[in-house]
Amino acid sequence: MVVYLPSLTLFCDSLWTKKMCGAVVLFVFMCLTATTHADHHQPCHSPNMTGLMNVMSLKGDKIAQGTFAYDSMGKKLRFRSNESYPTNTSLGLDLLMLFEEGIFYEIDSKNQSCEKKKLQMLLHPLDIPDDSRFYTTMTAGSASIEGEGLKINIWTGSIPHMKGHYSMSVTMGCLPVSTFYFTETTTLLFSNMEVELEIKDPHLLVVPPFCHGEPVEDTPEGTVNSFLNEFM
Ligand SMILES: *[C@@H]1O[C@H](CO)[C@@H](O)[C@H](O)[C@H]1NC(C)=O
Ligand SMILES: *[C@@H]1O[C@H](CO)[C@@H](O)[C@H](O)[C@H]1NC(C)=O
Ligand SMILES: *[C@@H]1O[C@H](CO)[C@@H](O)[C@H](O)[C@H]1NC(C)=O
Ligand SMILES: *[C@@H]1O[C@H](CO)[C@@H](O)[C@H](O)[C@H]1NC(C)=O
């Protein structure tokens, strides 16, 4: 649009009164500002990360906590749960998600076995989907006291293959803080803590040798496999 400004000035000189021209130029600048504003709200993509992830069903019946490693370029995620309350259902859950390939592994390191499955849905709590809608910017805690606030952007969208929607909050540097998934049957809350901007243990994102050659399991009719479905 900047390109048009000189020609607009020419147009002004030849045809319009200075006053009308001022209004047009102001309008053009308002459009430019609005465009810049919209550009600013393109979903960002999280960097490489290592951290702790907490998963909670808001019915209170399932809580899991574990460590994660995330490769943002390679679109790979490893999550290993080491705590699960009040039941032990998610204890030892070990997932290697390969979003680019559209598959994932459920790994059992103890007996060196794994299951390889197809992903029906790529949604996960460490990346904002490209079609996400910007909702708002807000400060958790205090906006006025230095060091006592966390400024976050909130993004929303619908969950494919399910009736539901999500709400993701990320820091200004695009670190995901928490994500809600609201579905007909449950509400899941994923939150991240102690995040560091590196993959501390790159081998965690490599398919373990004992998983090589594993066939892709059939997905039963009506089943949706995804990262969040592992906690439903
Ligand atoms: C993220 O990690 C992957 C795998 O270790 C690496 O190839 C990539 O360069 C890293 N990206 C950045 C921005 O550090
Ligand atoms: C689970 O792993 C985290 C991170 O390594 C650690 O802080 C926590 O104590 C572990 N919990 C259990 C029950 O081992
Ligand atoms: C969960 O696992 C822990 C540690 O293995 C065990 O002490 C506890 O009894 C288990 N709880 C249930 C409800 O199975
Ligand atoms: C490994 O353990 C899991 C559950 O603990 C079990 O379902 C699976 O059959 C075991 N695989 C082998 C090869 O023993």
CSV table of C-alpha atoms in Angstrom, one decimal, residues 120-124 129 131 157-166 181-183 224-226 228-229 232:
chain,number,residue,atom,x,y,z
A,120,GLN,CA,-6.5,-38.5,12.9
A,121,MET,CA,-6.1,-35.0,14.4
A,122,LEU,CA,-2.9,-32.9,14.7
A,123,LEU,CA,-4.1,-30.5,17.4
A,124,HIS,CA,-1.8,-30.4,20.4
A,129,PRO,CA,-3.1,-23.9,14.7
A,131,ASP,CA,-6.5,-21.1,11.5
A,157,GLY,CA,-10.7,-22.2,17.5
A,158,SER,CA,-12.8,-25.3,17.1
A,159,ILE,CA,-11.6,-28.9,17.5
A,160,PRO,CA,-11.8,-30.9,14.3
A,161,HIS,CA,-13.5,-34.3,14.4
A,162,MET,CA,-15.3,-33.4,17.6
A,163,LYS,CA,-17.9,-31.0,18.7
A,164,GLY,CA,-15.8,-28.6,20.8
A,165,HIS,CA,-13.4,-25.7,20.9
A,166,TYR,CA,-10.1,-24.7,22.5
A,181,TYR,CA,-10.1,-28.2,25.3
A,182,PHE,CA,-13.9,-28.1,25.7
A,183,THR,CA,-15.7,-31.1,24.2
A,224,VAL,CA,-10.0,-40.4,16.7
A,225,ASN,CA,-6.3,-40.7,17.7
A,226,SER,CA,-4.7,-37.4,18.8
A,228,LEU,CA,-5.4,-35.0,23.6
A,229,ASN,CA,-7.4,-38.1,23.0
A,232,MET,CA,-9.8,-38.6,27.5
